[in-house]
Amino acid sequence: MGTLILVTGGARSGKSSYALARAEAVSTIRHFLATCPVTDTEMGQRIDRHRREREGRGWTSCEEEIALVSRIAALQGPGVVLVDCLTLWVNNLLFQADRHDEVFDEQALRREIGQLLAAISGYPGTVIVVSNEVGMGIVPDNQLARHYRDLVGTCNRLIAAAADEVVLVSCGLPLFLKTARPGGI
Amino acid sequence: MGTLILVTGGARSGKSSYALARAEAVSTIRHFLATCPVTDTEMGQRIDRHRREREGRGWTSCEEEIALVSRIAALQGPGVVLVDCLTLWVNNLLFQADRHDEVFDEQALRREIGQLLAAISGYPGTVIVVSNEVGMGIVPDNQLARHYRDLVGTCNRLIAAAADEVVLVSCGLPLFLKTARPGGI
Amino acid sequence: MGTLILVTGGARSGKSSYALARAEAVSTIRHFLATCPVTDTEMGQRIDRHRREREGRGWTSCEEEIALVSRIAALQGPGVVLVDCLTLWVNNLLFQADRHDEVFDEQALRREIGQLLAAISGYPGTVIVVSNEVGMGIVPDNQLARHYRDLVGTCNRLIAAAADEVVLVSCGLPLFLKTARPGGI
């Protein structure tokens, strides 16, 4: 039975660094699941640099834009899995559906999250997922952006409800929205 | 003398669900004031569904885009009133003024909030108001959006200053910005 | 050796009022450093009114869009310095570089922040800096806005890491992200 920690925060809030430090405090067996599609050379170089830095500290890394569920199911425990980040995964699911002229609505999201939570729950270790807070600005003009914002909000709530711990990071510092059960990590 | 609770948070943060649960813990006499203008069929159906769900749990519901003050003044207590949400009320006041070629500035907002707080204070029960956090994104390009963002920020501060309790919801979870007075609810 | 307090929050969150009240509780020797460029008459009048209000309470005020480092270095202590705000300073640095066809990237920002922190550390009193939280909305369409958002996020993290106290203000109310060292103010 896995332990689930959700780390959320704004852009450049330090949420990824916080999640990485938390993960490294949990276990020396470390799996990184990156959901970020590589869209340009500069980003590719940055991702490579981060991966090499992690490798020096015992991380295995894998890029996965869509199939987080099967990736997590394939991992052996005990250990720690860091998924960075769910917001891009939701983005990738939305664009995949769009390419196939399918609708990716809240119901479809709930199915995906249900499967993700089942995979996490089956992992015999700790899973830390990073997510963005995107709902505290003005309503976007763009309809797709509004839909995406709604999906990310729903994703965060569903994951938070199932999580053992939820942390909101601002200025690199944690605010604890939910703390681990006594006896947990 | 009423008790006032402000529940704020981003879009799809779970603030409305949290406010509803808080309200249902306070009293079985439950009044819902919705400020949301019905702009399309899908939204109308969603609002209807939510209303029917609430009715099964003893809520009376009323849609009111502008005249929150007289609506609250007309309610008998004791009981609980849930206003969802103030951000749309500010939006409605702004567009009403615009339709009459009037200016809705901070001074006008302060007058409206003063009257609202007087009505709330006269209600012999608990009033829970929901509001959006809209100021934590990048400055909007659009001048009207900037003005609206400023008004909502001022509204939240004025209500919070008068409130007995203020809760910021993120990922469906509460962060307590102000806690109720000893002897309060 | 100075004490550093970072006060962050969204637009119209009440962060400046909170920072002002905190500063006035620290010392009667009060220096205000405003980074806001005056862009129109209405804004100029508002800034003048705020300055006159502060002067009645013993503040000296100075507008400085760029050279915060030398301004802080020139101040005699003990006393309190309030910088309002860093977000506009980053904005000013970005536009200054742009006018000179130079790049203002994260590395350039880190150099500026390093110098600012050295100046603050040399001030024999308390320095309170105000900053905006701008990263909790949807990703901006505009590339410059995304770059600015990243810079502000990095700025907040670097300042927060060096600060003795970090406060996130919402609805005029403080959430404490980092609390002062025992024996500090």
Coordinates of C-alpha atoms in Angstrom, one line a residue:
Chain A
M1 CA 0.0 0.0 0.0
G2 CA 1.6 3.2 -1.2
T3 CA 1.9 6.5 0.5
L4 CA 0.9 9.5 -1.6
I5 CA 2.1 13.1 -1.2
L6 CA 0.8 15.9 -3.4
V7 CA 3.1 19.0 -3.8
T8 CA 1.3 21.9 -5.5
G9 CA 2.3 25.5 -6.1
G10 CA 2.5 28.2 -8.7
A11 CA 5.0 28.6 -11.6
R12 CA 8.6 28.8 -10.3
S13 CA 7.4 28.4 -6.8
G14 CA 10.0 25.9 -5.9
K15 CA 7.6 23.0 -5.8
S16 CA 9.8 20.7 -7.9
S17 CA 12.9 21.3 -5.7
Y18 CA 10.8 20.8 -2.6
A19 CA 9.4 17.5 -4.0
L20 CA 12.8 16.3 -5.0
A21 CA 14.2 17.0 -1.5
R22 CA 11.2 15.2 0.1
A23 CA 11.7 12.2 -2.2
E24 CA 15.4 11.9 -1.4
A25 CA 14.6 11.9 2.3
V26 CA 12.3 8.9 1.8
S27 CA 14.4 6.4 0.0
T28 CA 17.6 5.8 -1.9
I29 CA 15.7 3.8 -4.6
R30 CA 14.5 6.7 -6.7
H31 CA 12.3 6.8 -9.8
F32 CA 11.6 10.0 -11.7
L33 CA 8.6 10.2 -14.1
A34 CA 8.7 13.4 -16.2
T35 CA 5.6 14.3 -18.1
C36 CA 7.0 17.3 -20.0
P37 CA 7.0 17.0 -23.8
V38 CA 10.3 18.3 -25.1
T39 CA 9.3 21.2 -27.4
D40 CA 12.5 22.9 -28.2
T41 CA 16.3 22.5 -28.0
E42 CA 16.8 24.8 -25.0
M43 CA 14.2 22.9 -23.0
G44 CA 15.7 19.6 -24.1
Q45 CA 19.1 20.7 -22.8
R46 CA 17.7 21.9 -19.5
I47 CA 15.8 18.5 -19.0
D48 CA 19.1 16.6 -19.9
R49 CA 21.0 18.7 -17.3
H50 CA 18.5 18.0 -14.6
R51 CA 18.4 14.3 -15.4
R52 CA 22.2 14.1 -15.2
E53 CA 22.2 15.9 -11.9
R54 CA 19.6 13.4 -10.5
E55 CA 21.5 10.4 -11.9
G56 CA 24.5 11.4 -9.7
R57 CA 22.2 11.0 -6.7
G58 CA 20.8 7.5 -7.6
W59 CA 17.7 8.4 -9.7
T60 CA 16.4 6.6 -12.7
S61 CA 14.5 8.8 -15.0
C62 CA 11.9 8.3 -17.7
E63 CA 9.9 10.6 -19.9
E64 CA 6.2 9.7 -20.2
E65 CA 3.6 12.1 -21.5
I66 CA 0.5 9.9 -21.3
A67 CA 0.8 6.4 -19.8
L68 CA 1.7 7.2 -16.2
V69 CA -0.5 4.3 -15.0
S70 CA 1.4 1.5 -16.8
R71 CA 4.7 3.1 -15.9
I72 CA 3.9 3.2 -12.2
A73 CA 2.4 -0.3 -12.3
A74 CA 5.7 -1.5 -13.9
L75 CA 7.9 -0.2 -11.1
Q76 CA 9.2 -2.4 -8.3
G77 CA 9.1 -1.2 -4.8
P78 CA 10.0 -0.4 -2.1
G79 CA 11.4 3.0 -3.1
V80 CA 10.1 6.4 -4.1
V81 CA 8.5 7.6 -7.3
L82 CA 8.4 11.3 -8.2
V83 CA 5.9 12.4 -10.9
D84 CA 6.6 15.9 -12.2
C85 CA 4.1 17.0 -13.1
L86 CA 0.4 16.1 -13.2
T87 CA -0.6 19.5 -14.7
L88 CA 1.3 18.7 -17.9
W89 CA -0.1 15.2 -17.9
V90 CA -3.6 16.7 -17.9
N91 CA -2.4 19.0 -20.7
N92 CA -1.1 16.0 -22.7
L93 CA -4.3 14.0 -22.3
L94 CA -6.3 17.1 -23.4
F95 CA -4.2 17.5 -26.6
Q96 CA -4.1 13.8 -27.3
A97 CA -8.0 13.7 -27.2
D98 CA -8.1 16.8 -29.4
R99 CA -5.8 15.2 -32.0
H100 CA -8.3 12.3 -32.2
D101 CA -11.3 14.6 -32.3
E102 CA -12.4 13.4 -29.0
V103 CA -13.7 15.3 -26.0
F104 CA -11.6 15.3 -22.8
D105 CA -14.1 16.4 -20.2
E106 CA -14.3 16.1 -16.5
Q107 CA -15.8 12.6 -16.7
A108 CA -12.8 11.4 -18.8
L109 CA -10.4 13.1 -16.4
R110 CA -12.1 11.3 -13.4
R111 CA -11.6 8.0 -15.2
E112 CA -7.9 8.7 -15.7
I113 CA -7.4 9.9 -12.2
G114 CA -9.2 6.8 -10.8
Q115 CA -6.8 4.5 -12.7
L116 CA -3.8 6.6 -11.6
L117 CA -4.8 6.4 -8.0
A118 CA -5.2 2.6 -8.2
A119 CA -1.7 2.3 -9.7
I120 CA -0.3 4.5 -7.0
S121 CA -2.1 2.6 -4.3
G122 CA -0.6 -0.6 -5.7
Y123 CA 3.0 0.7 -5.5
P124 CA 4.7 -0.6 -2.3
G125 CA 6.5 2.7 -1.5
T126 CA 6.0 6.4 -1.6
V127 CA 4.7 8.3 -4.6
I128 CA 5.1 12.1 -4.7
V129 CA 3.2 14.0 -7.4
V130 CA 3.8 17.6 -8.4
S131 CA 1.0 19.7 -9.7
N132 CA 0.5 23.4 -10.5
E133 CA -1.9 25.8 -8.9
V134 CA -3.4 27.6 -11.9
G135 CA -6.8 28.9 -10.6
M136 CA -5.8 32.0 -8.7
G137 CA -5.6 34.5 -11.6
I138 CA -8.3 36.2 -13.5
V139 CA -10.7 34.1 -15.7
P140 CA -8.8 33.5 -19.0
D141 CA -10.4 34.9 -22.2
N142 CA -9.6 31.7 -24.0
Q143 CA -12.2 28.9 -23.7
L144 CA -9.7 26.1 -23.9
A145 CA -7.6 27.7 -21.2
R146 CA -10.8 27.9 -19.0
H147 CA -11.5 24.2 -19.6
Y148 CA -7.9 23.3 -18.8
R149 CA -8.0 25.4 -15.7
D150 CA -11.2 23.6 -14.6
L151 CA -9.6 20.2 -15.3
V152 CA -6.4 21.0 -13.4
G153 CA -8.5 22.2 -10.4
T154 CA -10.5 19.0 -10.4
C155 CA -7.3 16.9 -10.8
N156 CA -5.8 18.6 -7.7
R157 CA -8.9 18.1 -5.6
L158 CA -9.2 14.4 -6.5
I159 CA -5.5 13.7 -5.9
A160 CA -5.6 15.7 -2.6
A161 CA -8.6 13.8 -1.3
A162 CA -6.7 10.5 -1.8
A163 CA -3.3 11.8 -0.6
D164 CA -1.8 11.2 2.8
E165 CA -0.1 14.6 2.7
V166 CA -0.7 17.8 0.6
V167 CA 1.7 20.7 0.5
L168 CA 1.3 24.1 -1.1
V169 CA 4.7 25.6 -2.0
S170 CA 5.1 29.4 -2.3
C171 CA 8.5 31.2 -2.4
G172 CA 10.2 27.8 -2.0
L173 CA 8.5 27.3 1.3
P174 CA 5.8 24.7 2.3
L175 CA 2.4 25.3 3.6
F176 CA 0.8 22.1 4.9
L177 CA -2.7 21.6 3.7
K178 CA -2.9 18.0 4.9
T179 CA -0.4 16.2 7.1
A180 CA 0.5 12.6 7.1
R181 CA -1.4 10.1 9.3
P182 CA 0.3 9.2 12.5
G183 CA 2.4 6.2 11.7
G184 CA 2.9 7.3 8.1
I185 CA 6.2 8.7 6.8
Chain B
M1 CA -25.9 39.6 15.6
G2 CA -24.7 37.4 12.7
T3 CA -21.5 35.3 12.5
L4 CA -19.7 35.8 9.2
I5 CA -17.4 33.3 7.5
L6 CA -15.5 34.1 4.3
V7 CA -14.4 31.1 2.2
T8 CA -12.1 32.1 -0.6
G9 CA -10.0 30.2 -3.1
G10 CA -9.1 29.8 -6.8
A11 CA -11.3 28.4 -9.6
R12 CA -12.3 24.8 -9.0
S13 CA -10.4 24.8 -5.7
G14 CA -13.3 23.2 -3.8
K15 CA -14.3 26.3 -2.0
S16 CA -18.0 26.0 -2.7
S17 CA -18.1 22.3 -1.6
Y18 CA -16.2 23.3 1.6
A19 CA -18.6 26.2 2.2
L20 CA -21.6 24.0 1.7
A21 CA -20.3 21.4 4.2
R22 CA -19.5 24.1 6.7
A23 CA -23.0 25.5 6.3
E24 CA -24.7 22.1 6.8
A25 CA -22.7 21.7 10.0
V26 CA -24.2 25.0 11.4
S27 CA -27.9 24.6 11.0
T28 CA -30.7 22.6 9.4
I29 CA -32.4 25.9 8.3
R30 CA -30.5 26.6 5.1
H31 CA -30.7 29.5 2.6
F32 CA -28.7 29.5 -0.6
L33 CA -28.2 32.8 -2.5
A34 CA -26.7 32.2 -5.9
T35 CA -25.3 35.3 -7.7
C36 CA -24.4 33.5 -11.0
P37 CA -26.3 34.8 -14.0
V38 CA -27.5 31.9 -16.2
T39 CA -25.7 32.5 -19.5
D40 CA -26.3 29.2 -21.4
T41 CA -28.4 26.0 -21.3
E42 CA -25.6 23.8 -20.1
M43 CA -24.9 26.1 -17.2
G44 CA -28.7 26.3 -16.5
Q45 CA -28.9 22.6 -16.3
R46 CA -25.9 22.4 -14.0
I47 CA -27.4 25.0 -11.6
D48 CA -30.7 23.2 -11.6
R49 CA -29.0 19.9 -10.7
H50 CA -27.1 21.5 -7.9
R51 CA -30.3 23.1 -6.6
R52 CA -32.2 19.9 -6.6
E53 CA -29.4 18.2 -4.8
R54 CA -29.4 20.9 -2.1
E55 CA -33.2 20.8 -1.8
G56 CA -33.0 17.1 -0.8
R57 CA -30.9 18.3 2.2
G58 CA -33.3 21.1 3.4
W59 CA -32.0 24.1 1.4
T60 CA -34.1 26.9 0.0
S61 CA -32.4 28.5 -3.0
C62 CA -32.7 31.8 -4.8
E63 CA -30.9 33.4 -7.7
E64 CA -30.0 37.0 -7.1
E65 CA -27.5 38.8 -9.3
I66 CA -27.6 42.3 -7.6
A67 CA -29.8 42.8 -4.6
L68 CA -28.0 40.6 -2.0
V69 CA -28.7 43.3 0.7
S70 CA -32.5 43.2 0.5
R71 CA -32.5 39.4 0.1
I72 CA -30.5 38.9 3.3
A73 CA -32.5 41.5 5.1
A74 CA -35.7 39.6 4.2
L75 CA -34.5 36.3 5.6
Q76 CA -35.7 35.1 9.0
G77 CA -33.2 33.6 11.4
P78 CA -31.9 31.7 13.1
G79 CA -30.3 29.5 10.4
V80 CA -27.5 29.7 7.9
V81 CA -27.2 31.7 4.7
L82 CA -24.7 30.7 2.0
V83 CA -23.8 33.4 -0.6
D84 CA -22.1 31.8 -3.6
C85 CA -20.3 33.9 -4.7
L86 CA -19.3 37.5 -4.1
T87 CA -16.9 37.7 -7.0
L88 CA -19.8 37.3 -9.5
W89 CA -21.8 39.8 -7.5
V90 CA -19.0 42.3 -8.0
N91 CA -18.9 41.3 -11.7
N92 CA -22.7 41.9 -11.9
L93 CA -22.5 45.3 -10.2
L94 CA -19.7 46.3 -12.6
F95 CA -21.7 45.3 -15.7
Q96 CA -24.9 46.9 -14.4
A97 CA -23.1 50.2 -13.9
D98 CA -21.6 49.9 -17.4
R99 CA -25.0 49.3 -18.9
H100 CA -26.2 52.6 -17.3
D101 CA -23.0 54.4 -18.4
E102 CA -22.0 54.8 -14.8
V103 CA -18.6 54.2 -13.2
F104 CA -18.3 51.4 -10.7
D105 CA -15.1 52.3 -8.8
E106 CA -13.6 51.4 -5.5
Q107 CA -15.7 54.0 -3.7
A108 CA -19.0 52.6 -5.1
L109 CA -17.8 49.1 -4.1
R110 CA -17.1 50.2 -0.6
R111 CA -20.7 51.6 -0.3
E112 CA -22.1 48.3 -1.5
I113 CA -19.9 46.3 0.8
G114 CA -20.9 48.5 3.7
Q115 CA -24.6 47.9 3.1
L116 CA -23.9 44.1 2.7
L117 CA -22.1 43.9 6.0
A118 CA -24.9 45.8 7.7
A119 CA -27.4 43.3 6.4
I120 CA -25.3 40.4 7.4
S121 CA -24.7 41.8 10.8
G122 CA -28.5 42.1 11.2
Y123 CA -29.1 38.5 10.4
P124 CA -29.6 36.4 13.6
G125 CA -27.6 33.4 12.4
T126 CA -24.5 32.5 10.4
V127 CA -23.7 33.9 7.0
I128 CA -21.1 32.1 4.9
V129 CA -19.8 34.0 1.8
V130 CA -17.8 32.4 -1.0
S131 CA -15.3 34.5 -3.0
N132 CA -12.6 33.9 -5.6
E133 CA -8.9 34.6 -5.3
V134 CA -8.1 36.2 -8.6
G135 CA -5.0 38.3 -7.9
M136 CA -2.2 35.7 -8.0
G137 CA -1.6 35.5 -11.7
I138 CA 0.2 37.8 -14.1
V139 CA -1.3 41.3 -14.6
P140 CA -4.0 41.1 -17.2
D141 CA -3.5 42.9 -20.5
N142 CA -7.1 44.0 -20.5
Q143 CA -7.9 47.2 -18.5
L144 CA -11.4 46.1 -17.5
A145 CA -9.9 42.8 -16.1
R146 CA -7.3 44.8 -14.1
H147 CA -10.1 47.0 -12.7
Y148 CA -12.2 43.9 -11.9
R149 CA -9.2 42.2 -10.2
D150 CA -8.6 45.3 -8.1
L151 CA -12.3 45.4 -7.0
V152 CA -12.4 41.7 -6.1
G153 CA -9.2 42.2 -4.0
T154 CA -10.7 45.1 -2.2
C155 CA -14.0 43.2 -1.7
N156 CA -12.1 40.2 -0.2
R157 CA -10.2 42.5 2.2
L158 CA -13.2 44.4 3.4
I159 CA -15.2 41.2 4.0
A160 CA -12.3 39.5 5.7
A161 CA -11.7 42.5 8.0
A162 CA -15.3 42.1 9.2
A163 CA -15.5 38.3 9.2
D164 CA -15.2 36.1 12.3
E165 CA -13.5 33.5 10.2
V166 CA -11.6 33.5 6.9
V167 CA -10.6 30.3 5.1
L168 CA -8.5 29.9 2.0
V169 CA -9.3 26.7 0.1
S170 CA -6.7 25.0 -2.2
C171 CA -7.0 21.4 -3.5
G172 CA -10.3 21.1 -1.6
L173 CA -8.5 21.7 1.7
P174 CA -8.8 24.7 4.1
L175 CA -6.0 27.0 5.2
F176 CA -7.3 29.1 8.1
L177 CA -6.4 32.8 7.7
K178 CA -8.6 34.0 10.6
T179 CA -10.2 31.7 13.2
A180 CA -13.5 32.3 15.0
R181 CA -13.6 34.2 18.3
P182 CA -13.6 32.0 21.4
G183 CA -17.3 31.5 22.1
G184 CA -18.2 31.9 18.4
I185 CA -19.3 28.9 16.3
Chain C
M1 CA 23.5 42.6 10.4
G2 CA 20.0 43.3 9.1
T3 CA 16.8 41.4 9.6
L4 CA 15.0 40.6 6.4
I5 CA 11.2 40.1 6.1
L6 CA 9.6 39.2 2.8
V7 CA 5.9 40.0 2.4
T8 CA 4.3 38.5 -0.7
G9 CA 0.7 38.2 -1.9
G10 CA -1.6 38.7 -4.9
A11 CA -2.7 42.0 -6.4
R12 CA -4.8 44.0 -3.9
S13 CA -4.2 41.4 -1.3
G14 CA -3.4 43.9 1.4
K15 CA 0.3 43.0 1.4
S16 CA 1.5 46.6 1.3
S17 CA -0.7 47.7 4.2
Y18 CA 0.5 44.6 6.2
A19 CA 4.1 45.5 5.4
L20 CA 3.6 49.1 6.5
A21 CA 2.0 48.1 9.8
R22 CA 4.8 45.6 10.4
A23 CA 7.5 48.3 9.7
E24 CA 5.8 50.8 12.0
A25 CA 5.9 48.3 14.8
V26 CA 9.7 47.8 14.3
S27 CA 11.1 51.4 14.5
T28 CA 10.2 55.1 14.5
I29 CA 13.0 55.7 12.0
R30 CA 11.3 54.8 8.8
H31 CA 12.6 54.7 5.2
F32 CA 10.3 53.9 2.2
L33 CA 11.7 52.9 -1.1
A34 CA 9.1 52.9 -3.9
T35 CA 10.0 51.2 -7.1
C36 CA 6.9 52.1 -9.0
P37 CA 7.4 54.2 -12.2
V38 CA 4.8 57.0 -12.3
T39 CA 3.0 56.3 -15.6
D40 CA 0.0 58.7 -15.4
T41 CA -1.5 61.6 -13.5
E42 CA -4.0 59.6 -11.5
M43 CA -1.2 57.2 -10.3
G44 CA 1.0 60.2 -9.5
Q45 CA -1.7 61.7 -7.3
R46 CA -2.3 58.4 -5.5
I47 CA 1.5 58.0 -4.9
D48 CA 1.6 61.6 -3.6
R49 CA -1.3 61.0 -1.2
H50 CA 0.2 57.8 0.2
R51 CA 3.6 59.6 0.7
R52 CA 2.0 62.5 2.5
E53 CA 0.1 60.1 4.8
R54 CA 3.3 58.3 5.6
E55 CA 5.2 61.6 6.2
G56 CA 2.8 62.3 9.0
R57 CA 4.0 59.1 10.7
G58 CA 7.7 59.8 10.4
W59 CA 8.5 58.2 7.1
T60 CA 11.0 59.5 4.6
S61 CA 10.2 58.4 1.0
C62 CA 12.2 57.9 -2.1
E63 CA 11.3 56.7 -5.6
E64 CA 13.9 54.4 -7.1
E65 CA 13.1 52.2 -10.1
I66 CA 16.5 50.5 -10.5
A67 CA 19.3 51.3 -8.0
L68 CA 17.9 49.8 -4.9
V69 CA 21.3 48.5 -3.9
S70 CA 23.0 51.9 -3.7
R71 CA 19.9 53.4 -2.0
I72 CA 19.9 50.8 0.7
A73 CA 23.7 51.1 1.1
A74 CA 23.4 54.9 1.6
L75 CA 20.9 54.6 4.5
Q76 CA 22.0 55.0 8.1
G77 CA 20.6 52.6 10.7
P78 CA 19.2 51.6 13.0
G79 CA 15.7 51.9 11.7
V80 CA 13.4 50.2 9.2
V81 CA 13.5 50.2 5.4
L82 CA 10.4 49.2 3.4
V83 CA 10.9 48.3 -0.3
D84 CA 7.6 48.3 -2.2
C85 CA 7.9 46.3 -4.4
L86 CA 10.5 43.9 -5.8
T87 CA 8.2 42.7 -8.5
L88 CA 8.2 46.2 -10.1
W89 CA 11.9 46.4 -9.6
V90 CA 12.3 43.1 -11.6
N91 CA 10.0 44.6 -14.2
N92 CA 12.1 47.8 -14.4
L93 CA 15.3 45.8 -14.7
L94 CA 13.8 43.8 -17.5
F95 CA 12.6 46.9 -19.5
Q96 CA 15.9 48.7 -18.9
A97 CA 17.8 45.7 -20.4
D98 CA 15.3 45.7 -23.3
R99 CA 15.9 49.4 -24.0
H100 CA 19.7 48.6 -24.3
D101 CA 19.1 45.5 -26.4
E102 CA 20.4 43.4 -23.6
V103 CA 19.1 40.1 -22.3
F104 CA 17.8 40.0 -18.7
D105 CA 17.8 36.3 -17.9
E106 CA 17.8 34.3 -14.7
Q107 CA 21.6 34.6 -14.4
A108 CA 21.4 38.4 -14.6
L109 CA 18.6 38.4 -12.0
R110 CA 20.6 36.2 -9.7
R111 CA 23.5 38.7 -9.9
E112 CA 21.1 41.6 -9.0
I113 CA 19.5 39.7 -6.1
G114 CA 23.0 38.8 -4.8
Q115 CA 23.9 42.4 -4.6
L116 CA 20.6 43.4 -3.1
L117 CA 20.9 40.8 -0.4
A118 CA 24.5 42.0 0.4
A119 CA 23.2 45.5 0.8
I120 CA 20.3 44.4 3.0
S121 CA 22.7 42.3 5.1
G122 CA 24.9 45.4 5.6
Y123 CA 22.0 47.5 6.9
P124 CA 22.0 47.7 10.7
G125 CA 18.2 47.4 11.1
T126 CA 15.2 45.7 9.6
V127 CA 14.4 45.6 5.9
I128 CA 10.9 44.6 4.8
V129 CA 10.5 43.8 1.1
V130 CA 7.1 43.5 -0.6
S131 CA 6.7 41.2 -3.6
N132 CA 3.8 39.9 -5.8
E133 CA 2.7 36.3 -6.2
V134 CA 2.2 36.1 -10.0
G135 CA 2.5 32.4 -10.7
M136 CA -0.8 30.9 -9.6
G137 CA -2.8 31.7 -12.8
I138 CA -2.9 30.0 -16.1
V139 CA 0.3 30.1 -18.3
P140 CA 0.3 33.5 -20.1
D141 CA 0.1 33.4 -24.0
N142 CA 2.6 36.2 -24.1
Q143 CA 6.3 35.0 -24.1
L144 CA 7.5 38.1 -22.3
A145 CA 4.9 37.6 -19.6
R146 CA 6.0 34.0 -19.2
H147 CA 9.6 35.2 -18.8
Y148 CA 8.6 37.9 -16.3
R149 CA 6.6 35.3 -14.3
D150 CA 9.6 33.0 -14.2
L151 CA 11.9 35.8 -13.1
V152 CA 9.5 37.0 -10.3
G153 CA 9.2 33.4 -9.1
T154 CA 13.0 33.0 -8.9
C155 CA 13.3 36.4 -7.2
N156 CA 10.8 35.4 -4.5
R157 CA 12.5 32.1 -3.9
L158 CA 16.0 33.7 -3.6
I159 CA 14.8 36.4 -1.2
A160 CA 12.7 33.9 0.8
A161 CA 15.7 31.6 1.2
A162 CA 17.7 34.5 2.7
A163 CA 14.9 36.0 4.7
D164 CA 14.3 35.7 8.4
E165 CA 10.6 35.7 8.0
V166 CA 8.3 35.2 5.0
V167 CA 4.6 36.1 5.0
L168 CA 2.0 35.3 2.3
V169 CA -0.9 37.8 2.5
S170 CA -4.4 36.9 1.3
C171 CA -7.5 39.0 2.0
G172 CA -5.4 41.3 4.1
L173 CA -4.5 38.4 6.5
P174 CA -1.0 36.8 6.9
L175 CA 0.0 33.2 6.4
F176 CA 3.4 32.6 7.9
L177 CA 5.7 30.6 5.5
K178 CA 8.8 31.1 7.6
T179 CA 8.9 32.6 11.1
A180 CA 11.7 34.7 12.6
R181 CA 14.6 33.0 14.4
P182 CA 14.3 32.9 18.2
G183 CA 15.9 36.0 19.4
G184 CA 15.0 37.9 16.2
I185 CA 12.4 40.6 16.0

